[in-house]
XYZ file of C-alpha atoms in Angstrom:
735
model
C -12.240 -48.983 81.190
C -11.689 -49.381 77.458
C -8.497 -51.362 77.961
C -10.088 -53.591 80.588
C -13.083 -54.279 78.402
C -10.810 -55.161 75.502
C -8.862 -57.549 77.670
C -12.027 -59.140 78.947
C -13.414 -59.785 75.484
C -10.131 -61.289 74.322
C -10.388 -64.075 76.855
C -10.875 -67.522 75.324
C -14.405 -68.926 75.432
C -15.211 -71.555 78.029
C -14.457 -75.140 77.026
C -17.495 -77.174 76.036
C -17.383 -80.714 77.358
C -18.836 -83.227 74.880
C -20.528 -86.359 76.124
C -18.364 -89.438 76.120
C -20.524 -91.327 73.656
C -21.535 -90.086 70.225
C -25.245 -89.627 69.676
C -27.203 -92.066 67.551
C -28.616 -90.788 64.308
C -31.509 -92.589 62.681
C -30.459 -94.196 59.389
C -32.102 -93.207 56.139
C -32.267 -95.135 52.914
C -32.695 -94.051 49.310
C -36.392 -94.904 49.339
C -36.949 -92.541 52.258
C -34.993 -89.791 50.501
C -36.968 -90.291 47.288
C -40.211 -89.899 49.190
C -38.989 -86.738 50.942
C -37.525 -85.233 47.758
C -40.723 -85.807 45.784
C -42.502 -83.361 48.069
C -40.435 -80.425 46.757
C -39.619 -81.689 43.246
C -41.477 -80.072 40.292
C -44.802 -81.847 39.919
C -43.673 -84.359 42.534
C -41.353 -85.961 39.960
C -37.701 -86.180 41.095
C -36.750 -87.140 37.535
C -37.366 -83.516 36.616
C -34.417 -82.555 38.834
C -32.054 -84.418 36.500
C -29.784 -82.340 34.277
C -29.581 -83.773 30.771
C -26.388 -82.353 29.309
C -25.636 -81.679 25.655
C -23.127 -84.548 25.894
C -25.936 -87.075 26.366
C -25.051 -87.493 30.050
C -27.657 -87.377 32.806
C -26.433 -85.606 35.939
C -28.555 -86.574 38.929
C -29.350 -84.300 41.912
C -28.069 -86.943 44.345
C -25.275 -89.522 44.198
C -24.578 -92.254 46.727
C -22.061 -95.026 47.330
C -24.132 -97.207 45.002
C -23.083 -95.019 42.047
C -19.403 -95.781 42.565
C -19.634 -99.389 43.719
C -18.895 -100.888 40.313
C -16.502 -98.288 38.888
C -13.171 -99.791 37.802
C -10.848 -96.795 38.361
C -12.302 -94.985 41.380
C -9.609 -96.283 43.735
C -6.460 -95.493 41.740
C -3.550 -93.224 42.692
C -1.959 -90.168 41.065
C 1.243 -90.786 39.120
C 0.227 -94.363 38.300
C -1.774 -95.953 35.486
C -4.326 -95.022 34.264
C -3.363 -91.541 35.569
C -6.991 -90.563 36.151
C -5.966 -88.713 39.330
C -3.053 -86.882 37.718
C 0.157 -87.563 35.775
C 2.483 -86.838 38.735
C 2.483 -88.554 42.097
C 2.515 -85.315 44.124
C 0.814 -82.962 41.632
C 0.510 -79.418 43.046
C 1.592 -80.487 46.539
C 5.047 -80.867 44.982
C 4.908 -78.130 42.339
C 1.949 -76.003 41.238
C 0.876 -75.584 37.643
C 2.706 -73.110 35.398
C 1.061 -69.721 35.045
C 1.333 -69.070 31.332
C -0.436 -65.984 29.928
C -1.229 -66.087 26.204
C -0.475 -62.735 24.634
C 0.832 -61.079 21.541
C -0.133 -57.883 19.844
C 1.123 -55.247 17.496
C 4.885 -55.397 17.071
C 7.514 -57.732 18.441
C 8.853 -54.824 20.543
C 5.520 -54.239 22.316
C 4.890 -57.946 22.864
C 8.399 -58.373 24.287
C 7.791 -55.547 26.771
C 4.524 -57.244 27.837
C 6.216 -60.646 28.334
C 9.071 -59.207 30.383
C 6.672 -57.319 32.610
C 4.451 -60.413 33.033
C 7.431 -62.609 33.947
C 8.558 -60.056 36.509
C 5.021 -59.983 37.992
C 4.700 -63.720 38.543
C 4.237 -65.246 35.098
C 6.200 -68.484 34.694
C 6.276 -69.001 30.961
C 5.663 -67.189 27.696
C 2.730 -68.057 25.444
C 2.754 -66.335 22.053
C -0.278 -65.251 20.049
C 0.532 -64.514 16.414
C -1.419 -62.263 14.088
C -3.565 -63.808 11.385
C -1.218 -62.845 8.568
C 1.527 -64.925 10.219
C -0.858 -67.831 10.879
C -1.773 -67.984 7.219
C 1.817 -67.799 5.983
C 1.705 -64.259 4.557
C 4.333 -61.588 5.071
C 3.040 -58.226 6.290
C 3.415 -56.655 2.832
C 1.005 -59.098 1.162
C -2.102 -57.388 -0.291
C -4.485 -59.934 1.303
C -3.580 -58.960 4.878
C -3.998 -55.193 4.967
C -6.504 -55.376 7.855
C -4.833 -58.171 9.827
C -1.226 -57.189 10.529
C -0.578 -56.935 14.272
C -4.289 -57.009 15.122
C -5.031 -60.246 16.960
C -1.464 -61.166 17.789
C 2.118 -60.232 17.077
C 3.337 -59.816 13.493
C 6.301 -62.081 12.697
C 7.874 -61.939 9.238
C 11.387 -63.251 9.886
C 13.918 -64.329 12.485
C 14.712 -60.659 13.041
C 11.208 -60.211 14.482
C 11.691 -63.359 16.589
C 14.948 -62.019 18.017
C 13.179 -58.832 19.088
C 10.238 -60.837 20.492
C 12.516 -62.786 22.869
C 15.069 -60.072 23.585
C 16.149 -60.258 27.231
C 14.175 -63.482 27.812
C 16.603 -66.368 28.504
C 15.276 -69.160 26.295
C 17.281 -71.812 28.163
C 15.303 -70.977 31.319
C 11.864 -69.735 30.156
C 9.548 -72.188 28.414
C 7.777 -70.852 25.353
C 4.393 -71.960 24.064
C 3.460 -70.947 20.526
C -0.043 -71.251 19.136
C 0.837 -71.914 15.515
C -0.398 -74.458 12.989
C -0.566 -73.194 9.408
C 2.851 -71.512 9.211
C 4.283 -73.850 11.835
C 7.508 -74.564 9.912
C 8.878 -71.013 9.476
C 7.644 -69.890 12.907
C 9.218 -72.807 14.803
C 12.345 -72.404 12.689
C 12.443 -68.692 13.585
C 12.270 -69.522 17.293
C 15.086 -72.099 16.975
C 17.362 -69.701 15.078
C 16.592 -66.782 17.444
C 17.615 -69.043 20.353
C 20.811 -70.102 18.541
C 21.754 -66.475 18.021
C 21.018 -65.869 21.712
C 23.528 -68.641 22.478
C 20.974 -71.311 23.421
C 21.349 -74.686 21.657
C 18.307 -76.640 20.476
C 18.581 -79.312 23.158
C 18.111 -76.685 25.902
C 14.836 -75.303 24.522
C 11.648 -76.087 26.413
C 8.050 -75.300 25.536
C 5.354 -76.324 23.095
C 4.397 -75.697 19.489
C 0.719 -76.348 18.812
C 1.244 -78.061 15.420
C -2.318 -79.438 15.529
C -3.522 -79.063 11.968
C -6.515 -81.412 12.012
C -8.534 -79.175 14.305
C -7.842 -76.235 11.982
C -9.873 -77.935 9.260
C -12.731 -78.392 11.742
C -12.934 -75.074 13.558
C -10.248 -72.406 13.542
C -9.340 -72.487 9.856
C -5.820 -71.038 10.088
C -4.560 -73.713 7.704
C -2.460 -73.185 4.590
C -2.078 -76.545 2.843
C -4.551 -79.427 2.290
C -4.831 -82.189 4.951
C -2.416 -84.770 3.517
C 0.689 -82.545 3.075
C -0.206 -80.839 6.351
C 0.027 -84.211 8.090
C 3.465 -84.729 6.572
C 4.562 -81.438 8.182
C 3.234 -82.641 11.552
C 5.242 -85.865 11.209
C 8.443 -84.061 10.212
C 8.201 -81.768 13.249
C 7.614 -84.686 15.638
C 10.610 -86.469 14.096
C 12.973 -83.472 14.199
C 12.126 -82.346 17.739
C 12.349 -85.893 19.139
C 15.935 -86.105 17.863
C 17.197 -82.543 18.376
C 14.904 -80.856 20.949
C 14.237 -83.465 23.668
C 12.761 -80.960 26.175
C 10.355 -79.437 23.654
C 6.769 -80.603 23.117
C 6.333 -81.224 19.408
C 2.573 -80.910 19.371
C -0.223 -79.576 21.555
C -3.340 -81.441 20.553
C -6.058 -78.887 21.007
C -9.651 -79.293 22.027
C -9.791 -75.653 23.076
C -10.853 -74.281 19.726
C -13.432 -77.036 19.284
C -15.267 -76.025 22.451
C -14.913 -72.365 21.532
C -16.522 -73.230 18.186
C -19.474 -74.930 19.891
C -18.489 -78.500 20.802
C -19.772 -79.885 24.096
C -17.289 -81.458 26.532
C -17.692 -85.062 25.284
C -17.299 -83.974 21.653
C -14.234 -81.859 22.490
C -12.719 -84.766 24.404
C -13.438 -87.393 21.737
C -12.294 -85.385 18.711
C -9.132 -84.211 20.454
C -8.075 -87.698 21.512
C -8.968 -89.012 18.037
C -6.705 -86.288 16.579
C -3.985 -87.485 18.955
C -4.383 -91.061 17.701
C -3.968 -89.826 14.137
C -0.761 -87.960 14.942
C 0.679 -91.032 16.671
C -0.127 -93.139 13.590
C 1.582 -90.507 11.389
C 4.787 -90.556 13.453
C 4.877 -94.365 13.570
C 4.420 -94.448 9.781
C 7.654 -92.402 9.514
C 9.448 -95.322 11.163
C 9.595 -93.894 14.674
C 9.183 -96.020 17.789
C 6.189 -94.802 19.808
C 8.250 -94.358 22.994
C 10.705 -92.163 21.072
C 8.195 -89.317 20.758
C 5.009 -89.987 22.739
C 6.381 -88.466 25.959
C 6.548 -85.033 24.294
C 2.932 -84.940 23.138
C 0.726 -82.593 25.113
C -2.922 -81.540 25.086
C -4.845 -78.291 25.360
C -8.381 -78.015 26.790
C -10.943 -75.264 26.953
C -12.441 -74.769 30.385
C -15.956 -73.364 30.252
C -18.707 -72.731 32.758
C -19.918 -76.339 33.141
C -17.885 -76.730 36.323
C -18.473 -80.417 37.111
C -18.247 -81.528 33.475
C -14.912 -79.772 32.920
C -13.316 -81.486 35.918
C -14.727 -84.851 34.821
C -13.522 -84.239 31.246
C -9.924 -83.738 32.339
C -9.928 -86.808 34.577
C -11.546 -88.902 31.823
C -9.029 -87.588 29.259
C -6.084 -89.062 31.153
C -7.869 -92.390 31.518
C -8.723 -92.637 27.821
C -5.304 -91.481 26.566
C -3.606 -94.152 28.659
C -5.985 -96.684 27.095
C -5.234 -95.386 23.573
C -1.455 -95.445 24.039
C -1.517 -98.975 25.403
C -3.186 -99.836 22.104
C -0.006 -98.593 20.379
C 2.071 -100.815 22.712
C 3.673 -97.811 24.427
C 5.822 -98.906 27.381
C 7.281 -95.815 29.048
C 5.139 -94.136 31.713
C 5.634 -90.729 30.045
C 4.178 -92.159 26.822
C 1.024 -93.214 28.669
C 0.325 -90.085 30.704
C -1.622 -87.173 29.274
C -0.178 -83.769 30.154
C -2.187 -80.657 29.420
C -2.377 -76.903 29.214
C -5.748 -75.258 29.812
C -7.259 -71.905 28.980
C -10.409 -70.429 30.387
C -13.174 -69.890 27.864
C -13.154 -66.845 25.614
C -16.620 -67.637 24.325
C -18.144 -67.468 27.839
C -16.964 -63.859 28.231
C -19.695 -61.282 27.679
C -19.574 -57.795 26.261
C -22.503 -56.863 28.526
C -21.619 -56.160 32.183
C -18.043 -57.304 31.475
C -16.806 -57.257 35.090
C -18.896 -60.414 35.555
C -16.216 -62.046 33.417
C -13.735 -61.868 36.305
C -16.022 -64.207 38.252
C -16.505 -66.493 35.231
C -12.765 -66.777 34.669
C -12.150 -67.512 38.357
C -14.685 -70.351 38.352
C -13.204 -71.766 35.146
C -9.656 -71.489 36.526
C -10.697 -73.474 39.604
C -12.216 -76.177 37.390
C -8.909 -76.416 35.484
C -6.979 -76.711 38.742
C -9.347 -79.296 40.222
C -9.057 -81.194 36.935
C -5.264 -81.354 37.272
C -3.861 -79.072 34.552
C -0.072 -78.661 34.121
C -0.281 -75.044 32.977
C -3.026 -72.474 32.717
C -3.942 -69.257 30.924
C -6.716 -67.120 32.372
C -8.520 -64.784 29.989
C -8.912 -61.103 30.723
C -12.372 -59.736 31.445
C -12.351 -57.359 28.453
C -11.546 -59.929 25.745
C -15.162 -60.058 24.538
C -14.659 -56.429 23.546
C -11.065 -56.064 22.363
C -7.483 -57.112 23.033
C -6.714 -57.188 26.775
C -5.241 -54.128 28.449
C -2.355 -54.263 30.896
C -4.870 -53.672 33.708
C -7.151 -56.551 32.736
C -4.179 -58.876 32.099
C -2.895 -58.230 35.628
C -6.269 -59.216 37.130
C -6.315 -62.387 35.009
C -2.790 -63.326 36.083
C -3.471 -62.504 39.742
C -6.511 -64.789 39.648
C -4.115 -67.698 39.295
C -1.624 -66.351 41.830
C -4.401 -66.032 44.418
C -5.562 -69.614 43.822
C -1.950 -70.823 44.042
C -0.777 -68.760 46.974
C -3.800 -68.031 49.184
C -6.356 -70.826 49.036
C -4.343 -73.943 49.985
C -6.092 -75.770 47.131
C -2.626 -76.945 46.050
C -2.047 -78.893 49.278
C -4.374 -81.754 48.350
C -3.893 -83.988 45.314
C -7.104 -84.512 43.336
C -9.489 -83.367 46.099
C -12.500 -84.568 44.105
C -11.386 -88.185 44.300
C -13.902 -90.338 46.093
C -16.787 -88.002 45.372
C -19.752 -90.161 44.430
C -20.764 -87.619 41.831
C -17.335 -86.893 40.347
C -16.228 -90.506 40.055
C -19.475 -91.485 38.324
C -19.404 -88.393 36.107
C -15.801 -89.116 35.106
C -16.771 -92.602 33.956
C -19.902 -91.302 32.186
C -17.787 -88.703 30.355
C -15.216 -91.343 29.382
C -17.953 -93.646 28.059
C -19.635 -90.859 26.048
C -16.326 -89.802 24.474
C -15.221 -93.357 23.724
C -18.435 -94.007 21.826
C -17.626 -91.030 19.544
C -13.986 -92.164 19.165
C -15.197 -95.569 17.985
C -17.498 -93.843 15.476
C -14.491 -91.911 14.132
C -12.441 -95.103 13.864
C -15.241 -96.756 11.872
C -14.948 -93.865 9.385
C -11.232 -94.580 8.911
C -9.780 -92.216 11.513
C -9.832 -88.495 12.117
C -8.278 -87.428 8.822
C -11.160 -89.134 7.000
C -13.712 -87.655 9.412
C -12.279 -84.184 8.806
C -11.959 -84.632 5.041
C -15.616 -85.624 4.753
C -16.792 -82.511 6.618
C -18.651 -84.700 9.150
C -16.634 -83.580 12.180
C -17.039 -79.883 11.383
C -20.801 -80.209 10.932
C -21.130 -82.045 14.287
C -19.522 -79.078 16.040
C -21.564 -76.518 14.095
C -24.802 -78.318 14.986
C -23.833 -78.228 18.684
C -23.064 -74.500 18.396
C -26.405 -73.718 16.747
C -28.307 -75.665 19.416
C -26.444 -73.858 22.220
C -27.133 -70.425 20.709
C -30.830 -71.180 20.289
C -31.118 -72.143 23.970
C -29.458 -68.863 24.983
C -31.469 -66.693 22.579
C -34.732 -68.187 23.832
C -33.691 -67.753 27.473
C -33.611 -71.438 28.339
C -29.914 -71.149 29.229
C -29.156 -68.146 31.402
C -26.230 -65.803 30.801
C -26.200 -63.237 33.605
C -26.191 -59.703 32.260
C -27.062 -60.871 28.733
C -30.452 -62.580 28.713
C -31.257 -62.143 32.425
C -30.436 -59.516 35.079
C -29.488 -57.029 32.374
C -28.166 -53.564 33.179
C -30.242 -50.577 32.118
C -27.052 -48.750 31.188
C -23.688 -50.170 30.145
C -20.571 -48.198 31.050
C -17.829 -47.980 28.459
C -14.758 -50.087 29.240
C -11.287 -48.816 28.325
C -9.796 -50.918 25.540
C -6.456 -51.537 23.895
C -6.453 -50.405 20.290
C -3.757 -51.265 17.769
C -2.913 -48.863 14.939
C -2.920 -51.461 12.197
C -1.599 -49.092 9.510
C 1.372 -48.009 11.622
C 2.271 -51.593 12.547
C 2.092 -52.727 8.928
C 4.291 -49.878 7.762
C 6.940 -50.684 10.377
C 6.865 -54.381 9.436
C 7.249 -53.600 5.743
C 10.211 -51.314 6.481
C 11.903 -54.121 8.457
C 11.183 -56.603 5.654
C 12.716 -54.312 3.033
C 15.807 -53.800 5.187
C 16.242 -57.545 5.684
C 15.972 -58.301 1.956
C 18.582 -55.679 1.109
C 21.138 -57.097 3.553
C 20.797 -60.867 2.930
C 22.501 -63.054 0.317
C 19.682 -63.504 -2.175
C 21.383 -66.370 -4.016
C 21.776 -68.464 -0.883
C 18.180 -67.719 0.161
C 16.938 -68.776 -3.284
C 18.838 -72.054 -3.034
C 17.441 -72.804 0.432
C 13.886 -72.126 -0.743
C 14.412 -74.285 -3.839
C 15.556 -77.129 -1.556
C 12.284 -76.813 0.366
C 10.237 -76.937 -2.834
C 12.163 -80.014 -3.993
C 11.610 -81.770 -0.637
C 7.882 -81.064 -0.906
C 7.898 -82.519 -4.423
C 9.980 -85.647 -3.765
C 8.903 -86.494 -0.214
C 12.581 -86.664 0.743
C 14.201 -84.674 3.559
C 12.843 -83.194 6.778
C 10.856 -80.004 6.145
C 11.623 -78.468 9.560
C 15.359 -79.038 9.120
C 15.233 -77.371 5.691
C 13.074 -74.504 7.033
C 15.640 -73.809 9.785
C 18.366 -73.626 7.143
C 16.302 -71.157 5.083
C 15.403 -68.998 8.090
C 19.084 -68.814 9.168
C 19.796 -67.241 5.802
C 16.956 -64.714 6.441
C 14.203 -66.214 4.314
C 10.844 -64.831 5.444
C 7.750 -66.595 6.795
C 5.913 -65.849 3.549
C 8.760 -67.107 1.358
C 9.060 -70.426 3.200
C 5.274 -70.869 2.989
C 5.250 -70.018 -0.726
C 8.077 -72.479 -1.431
C 5.875 -75.296 -0.122
C 2.646 -73.947 -1.616
C 4.152 -74.363 -5.096
C 3.797 -78.135 -4.610
C 1.189 -78.566 -1.883
C -1.260 -75.866 -3.035
C -3.428 -73.787 -0.692
C -6.487 -75.415 0.871
C -9.971 -74.020 0.188
C -12.758 -75.224 2.458
C -16.295 -76.069 1.385
C -18.868 -73.662 2.786
C -21.576 -75.902 4.239
C -24.173 -75.111 6.865
C -26.400 -77.190 9.089
C -30.149 -76.616 8.886
C -33.048 -77.118 11.246
C -30.947 -77.363 14.425
C -31.413 -73.790 15.627
C -35.162 -73.843 14.953
C -35.589 -77.156 16.784
C -33.794 -75.884 19.893
C -35.318 -72.377 20.010
C -37.749 -72.464 22.926
C -39.918 -69.421 22.300
C -42.324 -70.374 19.502
C -44.466 -67.230 19.607
C -41.641 -64.785 18.839
C -40.127 -67.240 16.346
C -43.359 -67.616 14.409
C -43.910 -63.840 14.398
C -40.570 -63.208 12.676
C -41.128 -66.054 10.223
C -44.490 -64.499 9.312
C -42.775 -61.148 8.590
C -40.262 -62.862 6.328
C -43.025 -64.773 4.531
C -44.889 -61.479 4.006
C -41.746 -59.946 2.480
C -41.466 -62.900 0.093
C -45.073 -62.443 -1.059
C -44.604 -58.688 -1.562
C -41.223 -58.871 -3.356
C -41.595 -62.136 -5.223
C -38.541 -63.586 -3.483
C -37.214 -64.113 -0.013
C -34.791 -61.685 1.643
C -31.329 -62.844 0.623
C -28.319 -62.405 2.901
C -24.665 -63.239 2.428
C -22.691 -63.999 5.587
C -19.046 -63.053 5.070
C -15.673 -63.418 6.762
C -13.174 -60.829 5.494
C -9.423 -60.887 5.855
C -7.588 -63.806 7.431
C -9.922 -64.358 10.396
C -11.032 -68.001 10.171
C -13.054 -68.115 13.419
C -16.419 -68.872 11.870
C -18.627 -70.056 14.769
C -20.633 -66.834 14.820
C -20.922 -66.689 11.037
C -22.111 -70.298 10.773
C -24.628 -69.975 13.618
C -26.077 -66.790 12.099
C -26.270 -68.451 8.673
C -28.052 -71.472 10.179
C -30.521 -69.399 12.209
C -31.313 -66.990 9.344
C -31.927 -69.942 7.015
C -34.210 -71.605 9.584
C -36.181 -68.335 9.851
C -36.768 -68.243 6.102
C -33.988 -66.067 4.647
C -32.123 -67.229 1.568
C -28.564 -67.453 2.872
C -25.248 -67.533 1.046
C -21.969 -68.087 2.870
C -18.930 -66.300 1.524
C -15.671 -68.164 1.114
C -13.276 -67.807 4.011
C -10.458 -65.261 3.722
C -12.119 -63.071 1.112
C -10.850 -59.640 0.218
C -13.475 -56.872 0.202
C -13.326 -56.896 -3.611
C -13.998 -60.659 -3.800
C -16.815 -60.374 -1.268
C -18.521 -57.543 -3.171
C -18.264 -59.491 -6.431
C -19.867 -62.618 -4.922
C -22.640 -60.568 -3.308
C -23.485 -58.904 -6.625
C -23.365 -62.185 -8.551
C -25.719 -63.797 -6.020
C -28.061 -60.768 -6.048
C -28.221 -60.421 -2.264
C -30.037 -57.730 -0.321
C -27.484 -57.579 2.492
C -24.002 -58.643 3.560
C -23.417 -59.624 7.177
C -19.749 -59.227 8.104
C -18.661 -61.435 11.013
C -15.600 -60.060 12.806
C -13.624 -61.379 15.790
C -10.059 -60.337 15.112
C -10.182 -56.531 15.395
C -9.962 -55.838 11.677
C -13.445 -54.246 11.435
C -12.283 -50.608 11.193
C -10.284 -51.467 8.081
C -12.414 -54.147 6.440
C -15.989 -52.894 6.941
C -15.395 -49.480 5.271
C -13.496 -51.357 2.553
C -16.440 -53.641 1.675
C -18.846 -50.663 1.644
C -16.480 -48.776 -0.714
C -16.153 -51.838 -2.947
C -19.927 -52.159 -3.276
C -20.067 -48.498 -4.359
C -17.217 -49.024 -6.837
C -18.994 -52.001 -8.369
C -22.317 -50.128 -8.577
C -24.102 -52.035 -5.831
C -24.490 -49.534 -3.013
C -28.108 -50.700 -2.624
C -26.718 -53.806 -0.876
C -26.720 -53.013 2.844
C -23.903 -54.051 5.197
C -24.366 -55.121 8.806
C -21.703 -56.223 11.283
C -21.693 -58.872 14.007
C -19.083 -60.115 16.449
C -16.498 -58.513 18.691
C -16.838 -54.776 18.093
C -16.076 -52.303 20.921
C -18.918 -49.833 21.499
C -16.362 -47.065 21.004
C -16.193 -48.134 17.341
C -19.943 -48.145 16.638
C -20.119 -44.494 15.513
C -17.124 -44.999 13.233
C -18.797 -47.963 11.503
C -22.188 -46.250 11.236
C -20.515 -43.213 9.656
C -18.744 -45.551 7.234
C -22.166 -46.817 6.126
C -22.948 -49.883 8.258
C -26.708 -50.263 8.803
C -26.613 -52.447 11.892
C -24.090 -53.625 14.505
C -24.849 -56.655 16.657
C -22.388 -57.412 19.439
C -21.972 -60.641 21.406
C -25.155 -61.591 23.219
C -27.535 -60.096 20.652
C -30.369 -62.630 20.153
C -30.271 -63.745 16.534
C -34.055 -63.387 15.987
C -33.809 -59.727 17.098
C -30.889 -59.245 14.714
C -32.896 -60.907 11.899
C -35.896 -58.635 12.447
C -33.683 -55.535 12.313
C -31.904 -56.719 9.161
C -35.255 -57.353 7.501
C -36.361 -53.827 8.397
C -33.140 -52.355 6.980
C -33.640 -54.320 3.735
C -37.183 -52.955 3.471
C -35.864 -49.394 3.848
C -33.161 -49.973 1.226
C -35.580 -51.199 -1.429
C -38.383 -48.752 -0.648
């Protein structure tokens, strides 16, 4: 009976015969829809259904054929100008994007093991994250980097580290992307020499060096030299790679860090393309023909949670870059097409309920794919807490493999083409970005806009506005300001023993210096210094020569610093933006009243210094906190970037502050926070309280409290709540 029943139910259903003629459907027009929609719209006003984005774009609830009727590029094809639908004719139908996971931690040995495992598990390229000491051109034995070695990336001091990093990875077959800007010369030189000693000539190397220094002065701050000599370095690298490394991308013009620092999509798009224009001008000024190098320029976008806007941004980017390059009289198709790498947002990841981040990253990855990226990195769900574990990295990588292998998304080229909404939004995004690009041009170009501080302040204002909307609940972050868990489970994290890594790096450095020919190294470094002084010679060529002889990253950087100097940024902050955007006036006014009461009682306002210690230049959180605290009524000082604990303590004492807020994102908190507390004691100022904000694993809270921290505020903590607690801690300290 069971078998018979099974067979019966497996029979195909009866065929349904449709009528020969299709039914008639009554037509509807926009007026009829408007009338119907008004019945369910808030207050009967369909205008209230519009989404007014931070970019100045209005996204409507309904789009029709009328929205695309007059668009000039809505009927173009992929692989052809203006490349709006993709730089290749077949896109993923021919070959999917490259899965490239960004990673680097601890030692070269450990990072190498990670890369080899990732390549074996489906990764298709290597993307290297360097530690902050390397970014800033310091060797691991430098006293300014005690808390940074091996923490937020791999420590690289010489070509010997590079050889270990790429051991067993065939550099003629595996493309390598390196996120490096400040110490770009010795790092790129180290990669070239490591490949040579692997038997791979320069013309066989493929990959990308970021080499995007302008954005460093706006957001990430891992610069070494001032803007003008830094631009010379950019030009020398473009020149050298165009002539000796034809398969290698000489620059990855990055909007990623701008969005991570707070820029909206239009601002990210405009500033990144304006940076690209500046680099093209720099290369042309060196006497290069635009078609000699333009085909090896690439771009790098952040992909956040604004799904539609991210897709539109990437389509608009290709359109605008083609327009820009035609303005330089570029002729070759490869000079006109924008190629890009994307990375899902790190800022959108939450410490609270972190498994939600898997969903966020998946959505962002799909936006990158629908936007037509050429390679993609997907962040791990635990990166709001600490460095990713092997477990979380596998999930992140498999997210891409599933999209590539299971969904059939790759079978259709630009599936959003023809969408009324997407075509209109693409044009709106292009128009909004172009307006900003023209504003930059009126200022004299991006170098001038960066030098003046204008570009940085635009991004910081956007960041402050965004944070205020989140803190007041107007923008929802699931698990953070809505649908919060009553209890948060601890997530396993990867922890790096910074002391052990630094000791091993110093031992390798000492060994290298004992074995090399010091005279030849000295001559090579002197040649670099002379080239910096005279303007003659190619700095990458000379760096390769020095690195071959076993000069270190720090020595090459120092040789140039003798002439170029080391850049020190102005510490400015925006005011009034956070307060204007904060949409909960009752709680805001209550905290302000408490601060005003303190001022009356004490004869002065509570004074806070916001500090970044070590070589971590990611200052979005620090700047937003400084802005919000100032708007609430605190007196706020901002410490110089890259301070040592001793320098920070001295400034705090000189400015007579009540508290120091240490902003940390690069895992150096267990070294640097106890160090600043000890320094305050040494200098007789242990009445100054220390609080900590940023990426701090909950497992480390007890350690920091025992070290003397009075408050710890992780990602997602509303700034007004943080301010109230800090005020209370100040009251206790002075009681």
